PDB file of C-alpha atoms in Angstrom:
ATOM      1  CA  MET C  85      22.754   5.866 -38.827  1.00  0.00           C
ATOM      2  CA  GLU C  86      26.343   6.263 -39.964  1.00  0.00           C
ATOM      3  CA  GLY C  87      28.213   4.128 -42.447  1.00  0.00           C
ATOM      4  CA  ALA C  88      27.349   1.089 -44.501  1.00  0.00           C
ATOM      5  CA  GLY C  89      27.856  -1.609 -41.907  1.00  0.00           C
ATOM      6  CA  ARG C  90      24.423  -2.850 -40.888  1.00  0.00           C
ATOM      7  CA  ALA C  91      25.054  -6.583 -40.436  1.00  0.00           C
ATOM      8  CA  ARG C  92      23.485  -7.848 -37.209  1.00  0.00           C
ATOM      9  CA  ARG C  93      21.868 -11.260 -37.635  1.00  0.00           C
ATOM     10  CA  ALA C  94      23.974 -12.818 -40.389  1.00  0.00           C
ATOM     11  CA  ILE C  95      27.653 -13.360 -41.108  1.00  0.00           C
ATOM     12  CA  PRO C  96      28.289 -10.993 -44.056  1.00  0.00           C
ATOM     13  CA  PRO C  97      29.187 -12.514 -47.433  1.00  0.00           C
ATOM     14  CA  GLY C  98      32.912 -13.048 -47.884  1.00  0.00           C
ATOM     15  CA  VAL C  99      33.598 -13.081 -44.127  1.00  0.00           C
ATOM     16  CA  ALA C 100      35.405 -16.209 -42.923  1.00  0.00           C
ATOM     17  CA  GLU C 101      34.917 -18.023 -39.616  1.00  0.00           C
ATOM     18  CA  SER C 102      37.725 -20.407 -38.749  1.00  0.00           C
ATOM     19  CA  ARG C 103      39.789 -21.818 -35.860  1.00  0.00           C
ATOM     20  CA  TRP C 104      43.281 -21.113 -34.583  1.00  0.00           C
ATOM     21  CA  THR C 105      45.357 -23.079 -32.098  1.00  0.00           C
ATOM     22  CA  ALA C 106      45.793 -21.416 -28.701  1.00  0.00           C
ATOM     23  CA  SER C 107      49.003 -21.090 -26.702  1.00  0.00           C
ATOM     24  CA  ASP C 108      48.607 -24.542 -25.134  1.00  0.00           C
ATOM     25  CA  GLY C 109      49.069 -26.051 -28.590  1.00  0.00           C
ATOM     26  CA  LYS C 110      45.726 -27.848 -28.626  1.00  0.00           C
ATOM     27  CA  SER C 111      42.736 -25.612 -27.774  1.00  0.00           C
ATOM     28  CA  GLN C 112      40.882 -24.556 -30.906  1.00  0.00           C
ATOM     29  CA  ILE C 113      39.661 -20.970 -30.727  1.00  0.00           C
ATOM     30  CA  ARG C 114      37.267 -19.256 -33.106  1.00  0.00           C
ATOM     31  CA  ARG C 115      38.249 -16.294 -35.207  1.00  0.00           C
ATOM     32  CA  ILE C 116      36.344 -14.252 -37.771  1.00  0.00           C
ATOM     33  CA  ASP C 117      38.050 -12.298 -40.557  1.00  0.00           C
ATOM     34  CA  TRP C 118      36.810  -9.731 -43.003  1.00  0.00           C
ATOM     35  CA  PRO C 119      38.736  -9.672 -46.293  1.00  0.00           C
ATOM     36  CA  VAL C 120      41.552  -7.169 -46.727  1.00  0.00           C
ATOM     37  CA  PRO C 121      40.159  -4.264 -48.788  1.00  0.00           C
ATOM     38  CA  ASP C 122      41.838  -3.367 -52.084  1.00  0.00           C
ATOM     39  CA  ALA C 123      43.172  -0.136 -50.560  1.00  0.00           C
ATOM     40  CA  PRO C 124      43.286  -0.984 -46.846  1.00  0.00           C
ATOM     41  CA  ARG C 125      43.001   1.739 -44.224  1.00  0.00           C
ATOM     42  CA  GLY C 126      44.840  -0.595 -41.855  1.00  0.00           C
ATOM     43  CA  SER C 127      44.003  -3.640 -39.729  1.00  0.00           C
ATOM     44  CA  LEU C 128      41.843  -3.794 -36.616  1.00  0.00           C
ATOM     45  CA  LEU C 129      41.575  -6.599 -34.048  1.00  0.00           C
ATOM     46  CA  PHE C 130      38.504  -6.521 -31.809  1.00  0.00           C
ATOM     47  CA  LEU C 131      38.413  -8.290 -28.416  1.00  0.00           C
ATOM     48  CA  PRO C 132      34.978  -8.963 -26.840  1.00  0.00           C
ATOM     49  CA  GLY C 133      34.120  -8.953 -23.149  1.00  0.00           C
ATOM     50  CA  ARG C 134      33.321 -11.561 -20.503  1.00  0.00           C
ATOM     51  CA  GLY C 135      30.617 -13.991 -21.541  1.00  0.00           C
ATOM     52  CA  ASP C 136      30.668 -12.260 -24.908  1.00  0.00           C
ATOM     53  CA  ALA C 137      30.823 -13.391 -28.526  1.00  0.00           C
ATOM     54  CA  TYR C 138      31.794 -11.614 -31.721  1.00  0.00           C
ATOM     55  CA  GLU C 139      28.296 -12.207 -33.123  1.00  0.00           C
ATOM     56  CA  LYS C 140      27.036  -9.354 -30.899  1.00  0.00           C
ATOM     57  CA  TRP C 141      29.416  -6.909 -32.546  1.00  0.00           C
ATOM     58  CA  LEU C 142      28.931  -7.788 -36.224  1.00  0.00           C
ATOM     59  CA  GLU C 143      27.261  -4.473 -37.016  1.00  0.00           C
ATOM     60  CA  THR C 144      30.215  -2.428 -35.801  1.00  0.00           C
ATOM     61  CA  LEU C 145      32.842  -4.782 -37.221  1.00  0.00           C
ATOM     62  CA  GLU C 146      31.155  -4.628 -40.633  1.00  0.00           C
ATOM     63  CA  GLN C 147      31.013  -0.847 -40.422  1.00  0.00           C
ATOM     64  CA  TRP C 148      34.741  -0.594 -39.711  1.00  0.00           C
ATOM     65  CA  HIS C 149      35.361  -2.864 -42.693  1.00  0.00           C
ATOM     66  CA  ALA C 150      33.236  -0.596 -44.871  1.00  0.00           C
ATOM     67  CA  GLU C 151      35.535   2.262 -43.796  1.00  0.00           C
ATOM     68  CA  GLY C 152      38.538   0.353 -45.155  1.00  0.00           C
ATOM     69  CA  TRP C 153      39.792  -1.673 -42.203  1.00  0.00           C
ATOM     70  CA  ALA C 154      40.832  -5.320 -42.459  1.00  0.00           C
ATOM     71  CA  VAL C 155      38.862  -6.518 -39.434  1.00  0.00           C
ATOM     72  CA  THR C 156      39.353  -9.582 -37.233  1.00  0.00           C
ATOM     73  CA  SER C 157      37.777 -10.710 -33.960  1.00  0.00           C
ATOM     74  CA  ILE C 158      38.372 -13.742 -31.765  1.00  0.00           C
ATOM     75  CA  ASP C 159      36.763 -15.643 -28.922  1.00  0.00           C
ATOM     76  CA  TRP C 160      38.482 -15.882 -25.572  1.00  0.00           C
ATOM     77  CA  ARG C 161      39.403 -19.444 -24.725  1.00  0.00           C
ATOM     78  CA  GLY C 162      36.645 -20.913 -22.552  1.00  0.00           C
ATOM     79  CA  GLN C 163      33.711 -18.846 -23.766  1.00  0.00           C
ATOM     80  CA  ALA C 164      31.358 -18.330 -26.717  1.00  0.00           C
ATOM     81  CA  LEU C 165      31.959 -21.305 -29.073  1.00  0.00           C
ATOM     82  CA  SER C 166      35.519 -21.924 -27.884  1.00  0.00           C
ATOM     83  CA  GLY C 167      34.853 -24.391 -25.088  1.00  0.00           C
ATOM     84  CA  ARG C 168      34.580 -23.955 -21.331  1.00  0.00           C
ATOM     85  CA  LEU C 169      37.182 -23.886 -18.566  1.00  0.00           C
ATOM     86  CA  GLY C 170      34.832 -24.488 -15.625  1.00  0.00           C
ATOM     87  CA  ARG C 171      32.763 -27.388 -14.385  1.00  0.00           C
ATOM     88  CA  ASP C 172      29.622 -26.681 -16.446  1.00  0.00           C
ATOM     89  CA  GLY C 173      28.528 -25.107 -19.692  1.00  0.00           C
ATOM     90  CA  MET C 174      27.238 -21.824 -18.270  1.00  0.00           C
ATOM     91  CA  THR C 175      29.766 -20.596 -15.689  1.00  0.00           C
ATOM     92  CA  GLY C 176      32.627 -18.452 -16.964  1.00  0.00           C
ATOM     93  CA  HIS C 177      35.897 -19.520 -15.368  1.00  0.00           C
ATOM     94  CA  VAL C 178      39.641 -19.121 -15.878  1.00  0.00           C
ATOM     95  CA  ASP C 179      42.488 -20.225 -13.629  1.00  0.00           C
ATOM     96  CA  ASP C 180      44.422 -17.030 -14.355  1.00  0.00           C
ATOM     97  CA  PHE C 181      44.054 -14.087 -16.740  1.00  0.00           C
ATOM     98  CA  GLY C 182      47.644 -14.720 -17.833  1.00  0.00           C
ATOM     99  CA  LEU C 183      46.282 -17.615 -19.917  1.00  0.00           C
ATOM    100  CA  TRP C 184      44.335 -15.148 -22.041  1.00  0.00           C
ATOM    101  CA  ILE C 185      47.320 -12.793 -22.285  1.00  0.00           C
ATOM    102  CA  ASP C 186      49.399 -15.695 -23.634  1.00  0.00           C
ATOM    103  CA  ASP C 187      46.689 -16.533 -26.173  1.00  0.00           C
ATOM    104  CA  LEU C 188      46.414 -12.922 -27.287  1.00  0.00           C
ATOM    105  CA  ALA C 189      50.187 -12.526 -27.625  1.00  0.00           C
ATOM    106  CA  LEU C 190      50.438 -15.638 -29.795  1.00  0.00           C
ATOM    107  CA  PHE C 191      47.486 -14.636 -31.956  1.00  0.00           C
ATOM    108  CA  TRP C 192      48.807 -11.098 -32.346  1.00  0.00           C
ATOM    109  CA  LYS C 193      52.238 -12.325 -33.458  1.00  0.00           C
ATOM    110  CA  ASP C 194      50.792 -14.255 -36.402  1.00  0.00           C
ATOM    111  CA  TRP C 195      48.000 -11.795 -37.192  1.00  0.00           C
ATOM    112  CA  ALA C 196      50.345  -8.804 -37.288  1.00  0.00           C
ATOM    113  CA  GLN C 197      52.536 -10.532 -39.875  1.00  0.00           C
ATOM    114  CA  GLU C 198      49.561 -11.250 -42.128  1.00  0.00           C
ATOM    115  CA  ARG C 199      47.812  -7.891 -42.057  1.00  0.00           C
ATOM    116  CA  PRO C 200      48.590  -4.451 -43.480  1.00  0.00           C
ATOM    117  CA  GLY C 201      49.319  -1.620 -41.061  1.00  0.00           C
ATOM    118  CA  PRO C 202      48.668   0.463 -39.182  1.00  0.00           C
ATOM    119  CA  LEU C 203      47.633  -2.153 -36.620  1.00  0.00           C
ATOM    120  CA  VAL C 204      44.921  -1.187 -34.130  1.00  0.00           C
ATOM    121  CA  LEU C 205      43.628  -3.080 -31.099  1.00  0.00           C
ATOM    122  CA  VAL C 206      40.090  -2.494 -29.791  1.00  0.00           C
ATOM    123  CA  GLY C 207      38.731  -4.141 -26.646  1.00  0.00           C
ATOM    124  CA  HIS C 208      35.378  -4.055 -24.863  1.00  0.00           C
ATOM    125  CA  SER C 209      34.999  -4.515 -21.084  1.00  0.00           C
ATOM    126  CA  MET C 210      37.101  -7.552 -20.071  1.00  0.00           C
ATOM    127  CA  GLY C 211      38.578  -7.461 -23.567  1.00  0.00           C
ATOM    128  CA  GLY C 212      39.607  -3.858 -22.921  1.00  0.00           C
ATOM    129  CA  HIS C 213      41.273  -4.849 -19.660  1.00  0.00           C
ATOM    130  CA  LEU C 214      43.205  -7.649 -21.343  1.00  0.00           C
ATOM    131  CA  ALA C 215      44.186  -5.434 -24.278  1.00  0.00           C
ATOM    132  CA  LEU C 216      45.587  -2.763 -21.967  1.00  0.00           C
ATOM    133  CA  ARG C 217      47.404  -5.338 -19.859  1.00  0.00           C
ATOM    134  CA  ALA C 218      48.939  -6.969 -22.945  1.00  0.00           C
ATOM    135  CA  VAL C 219      50.175  -3.560 -24.145  1.00  0.00           C
ATOM    136  CA  ALA C 220      51.503  -2.645 -20.687  1.00  0.00           C
ATOM    137  CA  GLU C 221      53.377  -5.961 -20.521  1.00  0.00           C
ATOM    138  CA  ARG C 222      54.818  -5.404 -24.033  1.00  0.00           C
ATOM    139  CA  ARG C 223      53.152  -8.569 -25.289  1.00  0.00           C
ATOM    140  CA  VAL C 224      51.435  -6.803 -28.209  1.00  0.00           C
ATOM    141  CA  SER C 225      52.395  -3.627 -30.044  1.00  0.00           C
ATOM    142  CA  PRO C 226      49.509  -1.806 -31.742  1.00  0.00           C
ATOM    143  CA  GLU C 227      49.940   1.703 -33.062  1.00  0.00           C
ATOM    144  CA  ALA C 228      46.782   2.740 -31.224  1.00  0.00           C
ATOM    145  CA  LEU C 229      44.533   1.197 -28.585  1.00  0.00           C
ATOM    146  CA  VAL C 230      40.782   1.769 -28.135  1.00  0.00           C
ATOM    147  CA  LEU C 231      39.048   0.627 -24.938  1.00  0.00           C
ATOM    148  CA  SER C 232      35.251   0.574 -24.719  1.00  0.00           C
ATOM    149  CA  ALA C 233      33.982   0.490 -21.110  1.00  0.00           C
ATOM    150  CA  PRO C 234      37.188  -1.295 -20.050  1.00  0.00           C
ATOM    151  CA  MET C 235      37.083  -3.463 -16.944  1.00  0.00           C
ATOM    152  CA  LEU C 236      39.646  -1.516 -14.899  1.00  0.00           C
ATOM    153  CA  GLY C 237      37.624  -1.888 -11.715  1.00  0.00           C
ATOM    154  CA  ILE C 238      34.490  -3.752 -10.678  1.00  0.00           C
ATOM    155  CA  HIS C 239      31.562  -2.988  -8.406  1.00  0.00           C
ATOM    156  CA  PRO C 240      31.154  -1.925  -5.691  1.00  0.00           C
ATOM    157  CA  ALA C 241      33.218   0.869  -7.236  1.00  0.00           C
ATOM    158  CA  ALA C 242      33.470   2.750  -3.931  1.00  0.00           C
ATOM    159  CA  ILE C 243      35.548  -0.061  -2.409  1.00  0.00           C
ATOM    160  CA  PRO C 244      39.192  -0.230  -3.585  1.00  0.00           C
ATOM    161  CA  SER C 245      40.369  -3.372  -5.333  1.00  0.00           C
ATOM    162  CA  ALA C 246      43.032  -3.701  -2.621  1.00  0.00           C
ATOM    163  CA  VAL C 247      40.137  -4.358  -0.213  1.00  0.00           C
ATOM    164  CA  LEU C 248      37.935  -6.397  -2.559  1.00  0.00           C
ATOM    165  CA  HIS C 249      40.719  -8.725  -3.650  1.00  0.00           C
ATOM    166  CA  PRO C 250      41.578 -10.265  -0.244  1.00  0.00           C
ATOM    167  CA  VAL C 251      37.871 -10.821   0.400  1.00  0.00           C
ATOM    168  CA  ALA C 252      37.464 -12.564  -2.961  1.00  0.00           C
ATOM    169  CA  ARG C 253      40.560 -14.649  -2.264  1.00  0.00           C
ATOM    170  CA  VAL C 254      39.015 -15.919   0.986  1.00  0.00           C
ATOM    171  CA  ILE C 255      35.670 -16.699  -0.668  1.00  0.00           C
ATOM    172  CA  ARG C 256      37.415 -18.496  -3.533  1.00  0.00           C
ATOM    173  CA  ALA C 257      39.253 -20.687  -1.018  1.00  0.00           C
ATOM    174  CA  LEU C 258      36.025 -21.745   0.715  1.00  0.00           C
ATOM    175  CA  GLY C 259      35.048 -24.131  -2.077  1.00  0.00           C
ATOM    176  CA  ASP C 260      35.558 -25.074  -5.694  1.00  0.00           C
ATOM    177  CA  PRO C 261      36.884 -21.930  -7.430  1.00  0.00           C
ATOM    178  CA  ARG C 262      34.866 -22.961 -10.488  1.00  0.00           C
ATOM    179  CA  ARG C 263      31.543 -22.552  -8.659  1.00  0.00           C
ATOM    180  CA  PRO C 264      29.336 -19.683  -9.888  1.00  0.00           C
ATOM    181  CA  ALA C 265      29.550 -16.416  -7.979  1.00  0.00           C
ATOM    182  CA  TRP C 266      25.842 -15.703  -8.414  1.00  0.00           C
ATOM    183  CA  LYS C 267      22.746 -17.649  -9.339  1.00  0.00           C
ATOM    184  CA  HIS C 268      22.020 -18.290 -12.992  1.00  0.00           C
ATOM    185  CA  ASN C 269      18.325 -17.640 -13.613  1.00  0.00           C
ATOM    186  CA  GLU C 270      17.368 -16.961 -17.215  1.00  0.00           C
ATOM    187  CA  LYS C 271      13.628 -16.397 -16.739  1.00  0.00           C
ATOM    188  CA  PRO C 272      12.108 -15.369 -20.056  1.00  0.00           C
ATOM    189  CA  GLN C 273      10.945 -11.906 -18.939  1.00  0.00           C
ATOM    190  CA  LEU C 274      12.526 -10.701 -15.701  1.00  0.00           C
ATOM    191  CA  VAL C 275      16.208 -11.383 -16.286  1.00  0.00           C
ATOM    192  CA  PRO C 276      16.500 -10.037 -19.845  1.00  0.00           C
ATOM    193  CA  HIS C 277      14.667  -6.848 -18.840  1.00  0.00           C
ATOM    194  CA  ALA C 278      16.990  -6.232 -15.884  1.00  0.00           C
ATOM    195  CA  ARG C 279      20.059  -7.166 -17.916  1.00  0.00           C
ATOM    196  CA  MET C 280      19.156  -4.754 -20.710  1.00  0.00           C
ATOM    197  CA  LYS C 281      19.144  -1.933 -18.143  1.00  0.00           C
ATOM    198  CA  LEU C 282      22.837  -2.647 -17.615  1.00  0.00           C
ATOM    199  CA  LEU C 283      23.844  -2.975 -21.264  1.00  0.00           C
ATOM    200  CA  THR C 284      22.012  -0.706 -23.711  1.00  0.00           C
ATOM    201  CA  HIS C 285      18.964   1.499 -24.273  1.00  0.00           C
ATOM    202  CA  ASP C 286      18.486   0.007 -27.767  1.00  0.00           C
ATOM    203  CA  GLU C 287      15.906  -2.794 -27.614  1.00  0.00           C
ATOM    204  CA  GLY C 288      16.627  -4.001 -31.139  1.00  0.00           C
ATOM    205  CA  ARG C 289      20.352  -4.346 -30.596  1.00  0.00           C
ATOM    206  CA  TYR C 290      19.771  -6.030 -27.255  1.00  0.00           C
ATOM    207  CA  ALA C 291      17.427  -8.517 -28.958  1.00  0.00           C
ATOM    208  CA  ASP C 292      20.159  -9.409 -31.449  1.00  0.00           C
ATOM    209  CA  GLU C 293      22.061 -11.256 -28.725  1.00  0.00           C
ATOM    210  CA  ALA C 294      19.018 -13.380 -27.823  1.00  0.00           C
ATOM    211  CA  TRP C 295      18.554 -14.154 -31.523  1.00  0.00           C
ATOM    212  CA  TRP C 296      22.127 -15.408 -31.825  1.00  0.00           C
ATOM    213  CA  ARG C 297      21.766 -17.504 -28.649  1.00  0.00           C
ATOM    214  CA  LEU C 298      18.829 -19.284 -30.253  1.00  0.00           C
ATOM    215  CA  GLU C 299      20.742 -19.689 -33.502  1.00  0.00           C
ATOM    216  CA  ARG C 300      23.933 -20.863 -31.760  1.00  0.00           C
ATOM    217  CA  PRO C 301      22.860 -22.070 -28.285  1.00  0.00           C
ATOM    218  CA  ALA C 302      26.322 -23.172 -27.158  1.00  0.00           C
ATOM    219  CA  MET C 303      27.567 -19.573 -27.151  1.00  0.00           C
ATOM    220  CA  ALA C 304      25.404 -18.687 -24.113  1.00  0.00           C
ATOM    221  CA  MET C 305      27.200 -18.020 -20.831  1.00  0.00           C
ATOM    222  CA  GLY C 306      25.902 -17.023 -17.423  1.00  0.00           C
ATOM    223  CA  PRO C 307      27.654 -16.019 -14.202  1.00  0.00           C
ATOM    224  CA  ALA C 308      31.369 -15.796 -13.556  1.00  0.00           C
ATOM    225  CA  SER C 309      33.051 -18.173 -11.136  1.00  0.00           C
ATOM    226  CA  TRP C 310      34.575 -17.098  -7.826  1.00  0.00           C
ATOM    227  CA  GLY C 311      37.900 -18.041  -9.365  1.00  0.00           C
ATOM    228  CA  TRP C 312      37.274 -15.610 -12.228  1.00  0.00           C
ATOM    229  CA  ILE C 313      36.370 -12.804  -9.808  1.00  0.00           C
ATOM    230  CA  GLU C 314      39.479 -13.305  -7.680  1.00  0.00           C
ATOM    231  CA  ARG C 315      41.746 -13.492 -10.739  1.00  0.00           C
ATOM    232  CA  ALA C 316      40.046 -10.440 -12.277  1.00  0.00           C
ATOM    233  CA  LEU C 317      40.781  -8.422  -9.145  1.00  0.00           C
ATOM    234  CA  ALA C 318      44.364  -9.680  -9.092  1.00  0.00           C
ATOM    235  CA  SER C 319      44.816  -8.565 -12.699  1.00  0.00           C
ATOM    236  CA  ILE C 320      43.190  -5.203 -11.990  1.00  0.00           C
ATOM    237  CA  ARG C 321      45.573  -4.643  -9.090  1.00  0.00           C
ATOM    238  CA  GLY C 322      48.460  -5.413 -11.412  1.00  0.00           C
ATOM    239  CA  LEU C 323      47.444  -2.552 -13.702  1.00  0.00           C
ATOM    240  CA  GLU C 324      46.969  -0.284 -10.685  1.00  0.00           C
ATOM    241  CA  ALA C 325      50.569  -0.837  -9.529  1.00  0.00           C
ATOM    242  CA  LYS C 326      52.802   2.222  -9.579  1.00  0.00           C
ATOM    243  CA  GLY C 327      54.454   2.871 -12.918  1.00  0.00           C
ATOM    244  CA  VAL C 328      52.549   0.277 -14.963  1.00  0.00           C
ATOM    245  CA  LEU C 329      50.164   2.535 -16.870  1.00  0.00           C
ATOM    246  CA  GLU C 330      52.673   5.383 -16.805  1.00  0.00           C
ATOM    247  CA  SER C 331      54.974   3.227 -18.938  1.00  0.00           C
ATOM    248  CA  VAL C 332      52.438   2.729 -21.754  1.00  0.00           C
ATOM    249  CA  ALA C 333      53.731   4.633 -24.773  1.00  0.00           C
ATOM    250  CA  VAL C 334      50.823   3.749 -27.080  1.00  0.00           C
ATOM    251  CA  PRO C 335      48.030   6.304 -27.661  1.00  0.00           C
ATOM    252  CA  VAL C 336      44.938   5.053 -25.810  1.00  0.00           C
ATOM    253  CA  LEU C 337      41.324   6.144 -26.212  1.00  0.00           C
ATOM    254  CA  LEU C 338      38.994   5.175 -23.358  1.00  0.00           C
ATOM    255  CA  LEU C 339      35.220   5.309 -23.920  1.00  0.00           C
ATOM    256  CA  ALA C 340      33.107   5.242 -20.768  1.00  0.00           C
ATOM    257  CA  THR C 341      29.756   6.038 -19.220  1.00  0.00           C
ATOM    258  CA  ARG C 342      29.671   7.681 -15.816  1.00  0.00           C
ATOM    259  CA  HIS C 343      26.769   5.439 -14.778  1.00  0.00           C
ATOM    260  CA  ASP C 344      28.150   2.052 -15.839  1.00  0.00           C
ATOM    261  CA  GLY C 345      26.498  -0.727 -13.828  1.00  0.00           C
ATOM    262  CA  LEU C 346      29.137  -3.355 -14.620  1.00  0.00           C
ATOM    263  CA  VAL C 347      32.558  -1.723 -14.477  1.00  0.00           C
ATOM    264  CA  SER C 348      33.970   1.111 -12.385  1.00  0.00           C
ATOM    265  CA  TRP C 349      33.757   4.579 -13.891  1.00  0.00           C
ATOM    266  CA  PRO C 350      36.147   6.068 -11.267  1.00  0.00           C
ATOM    267  CA  ALA C 351      38.740   3.398 -12.151  1.00  0.00           C
ATOM    268  CA  ILE C 352      38.500   4.263 -15.861  1.00  0.00           C
ATOM    269  CA  ARG C 353      38.856   7.963 -15.104  1.00  0.00           C
ATOM    270  CA  ARG C 354      41.941   7.326 -12.949  1.00  0.00           C
ATOM    271  CA  ALA C 355      43.527   5.132 -15.612  1.00  0.00           C
ATOM    272  CA  ALA C 356      42.981   7.743 -18.317  1.00  0.00           C
ATOM    273  CA  ALA C 357      44.787  10.327 -16.186  1.00  0.00           C
ATOM    274  CA  ARG C 358      47.755   7.984 -15.665  1.00  0.00           C
ATOM    275  CA  LEU C 359      48.278   7.042 -19.307  1.00  0.00           C
ATOM    276  CA  PRO C 360      50.829   9.359 -20.981  1.00  0.00           C
ATOM    277  CA  GLN C 361      48.793   9.470 -24.207  1.00  0.00           C
ATOM    278  CA  GLY C 362      45.391   8.680 -22.747  1.00  0.00           C
ATOM    279  CA  GLU C 363      42.204  10.321 -24.025  1.00  0.00           C
ATOM    280  CA  LEU C 364      38.840   9.914 -22.297  1.00  0.00           C
ATOM    281  CA  ALA C 365      35.441  10.210 -23.984  1.00  0.00           C
ATOM    282  CA  GLN C 366      32.528  10.029 -21.565  1.00  0.00           C
ATOM    283  CA  TRP C 367      28.745   9.886 -21.592  1.00  0.00           C
ATOM    284  CA  GLY C 368      26.043  10.213 -18.946  1.00  0.00           C
ATOM    285  CA  ARG C 369      22.745   8.423 -18.317  1.00  0.00           C
ATOM    286  CA  GLU C 370      22.018   8.251 -22.038  1.00  0.00           C
ATOM    287  CA  CYS C 371      24.675   5.538 -22.273  1.00  0.00           C
ATOM    288  CA  ARG C 372      24.975   2.084 -20.717  1.00  0.00           C
ATOM    289  CA  HIS C 373      27.808  -0.449 -20.694  1.00  0.00           C
ATOM    290  CA  GLU C 374      27.757  -1.584 -24.336  1.00  0.00           C
ATOM    291  CA  ILE C 375      28.600   1.768 -25.884  1.00  0.00           C
ATOM    292  CA  LEU C 376      29.008   0.394 -29.419  1.00  0.00           C
ATOM    293  CA  ARG C 377      25.595  -1.318 -29.172  1.00  0.00           C
ATOM    294  CA  GLU C 378      23.802   1.739 -27.794  1.00  0.00           C
ATOM    295  CA  ALA C 379      21.047   3.781 -29.424  1.00  0.00           C
ATOM    296  CA  ASP C 380      22.198   5.603 -32.542  1.00  0.00           C
ATOM    297  CA  PRO C 381      22.985   9.039 -31.036  1.00  0.00           C
ATOM    298  CA  VAL C 382      25.469   7.552 -28.560  1.00  0.00           C
ATOM    299  CA  ARG C 383      26.796   4.880 -30.891  1.00  0.00           C
ATOM    300  CA  ASP C 384      27.340   7.294 -33.780  1.00  0.00           C
ATOM    301  CA  SER C 385      29.104   9.718 -31.456  1.00  0.00           C
ATOM    302  CA  ALA C 386      31.364   6.941 -30.145  1.00  0.00           C
ATOM    303  CA  LEU C 387      32.247   5.733 -33.629  1.00  0.00           C
ATOM    304  CA  ALA C 388      33.029   9.281 -34.736  1.00  0.00           C
ATOM    305  CA  THR C 389      35.263   9.734 -31.687  1.00  0.00           C
ATOM    306  CA  ILE C 390      37.113   6.505 -32.512  1.00  0.00           C
ATOM    307  CA  ARG C 391      37.466   7.531 -36.155  1.00  0.00           C
ATOM    308  CA  ASP C 392      38.976  10.886 -35.226  1.00  0.00           C
ATOM    309  CA  PHE C 393      41.338   9.263 -32.699  1.00  0.00           C
ATOM    310  CA  LEU C 394      42.598   6.715 -35.236  1.00  0.00           C
ATOM    311  CA  ASN C 395      42.989   9.322 -37.970  1.00  0.00           C
ATOM    312  CA  ARG C 396      45.283  11.260 -35.632  1.00  0.00           C
ATOM    313  CA  ASN C 397      47.172   8.381 -34.056  1.00  0.00           C
ATOM    314  CA  ALA C 398      47.142   5.592 -36.667  1.00  0.00           C
ATOM    315  CA  PRO C 399      46.915   7.454 -39.975  1.00  0.00           C
ATOM    316  CA  ALA C 400      46.486   5.583 -43.245  1.00  0.00           C
ATOM    317  CA  ARG C 401      49.690   4.768 -45.066  1.00  0.00           C
ATOM    318  CA  GLY C 402      50.459   5.634 -48.656  1.00  0.00           C
TER     319      GLY C 402
END
């Protein structure tokens, strides 16, 4: 295993969990900050995915800190331990993805003033989608952008978002948009086993999430709402519009698996080709959706790829 960062089931000593006020002026959102090293390599902001929490990514965040980065991660408003936006405690809902873009832009403005450069943004899955959208809309300005299994399309991947979106819009309109899009059924054996087949081959890393859900039960989240699905497809179509990705001047590294069961591999491949400074690193059946929580051969390879990309595109200063 590479590096010194092995934290998985504990907040490392010296790491601070706190709250910041979101763009509505009242919602209190969690953040976690590693201290700025004495000779900082730069600063890195990590954005988790849908239904996600930064606790799942402690190992990787700690490893980046050990390599000299001043590391921060945040919750998205309405998930993990930062409240809910739907009608119950398990369904993930948002009225529009623009809410999260506004939150990210506000957080970035303050964070960028506090932290030493170069400034790097890393996003996983939905977090990768929102990071790319925020860069494309000129709401944030990192020197380099890293996207792990970014949600640039959803399944069924063979059906274009231009077809899926109108269907989702009709279904959303048939009832409360906050209603869950699929049944929540956390049976102790069947569901975790099936879910692991979508996320990672590493049983130990997969078990870390269950451990944290027992330790901090309120962070658990289940299905997305029909409102979330329709708004996700609307946001995806926005990135697919002509000229949007072509206008992104920031170097972008996209990490993907060709057999991702949660996001569209063809959509990631198309996006990488459209980005002027896009680079694509890909894996096969040895890799599932959570690339940075995969078994060591894949995870170490991904971290090395990120390290090389940042050394070339966001070199240390001084």
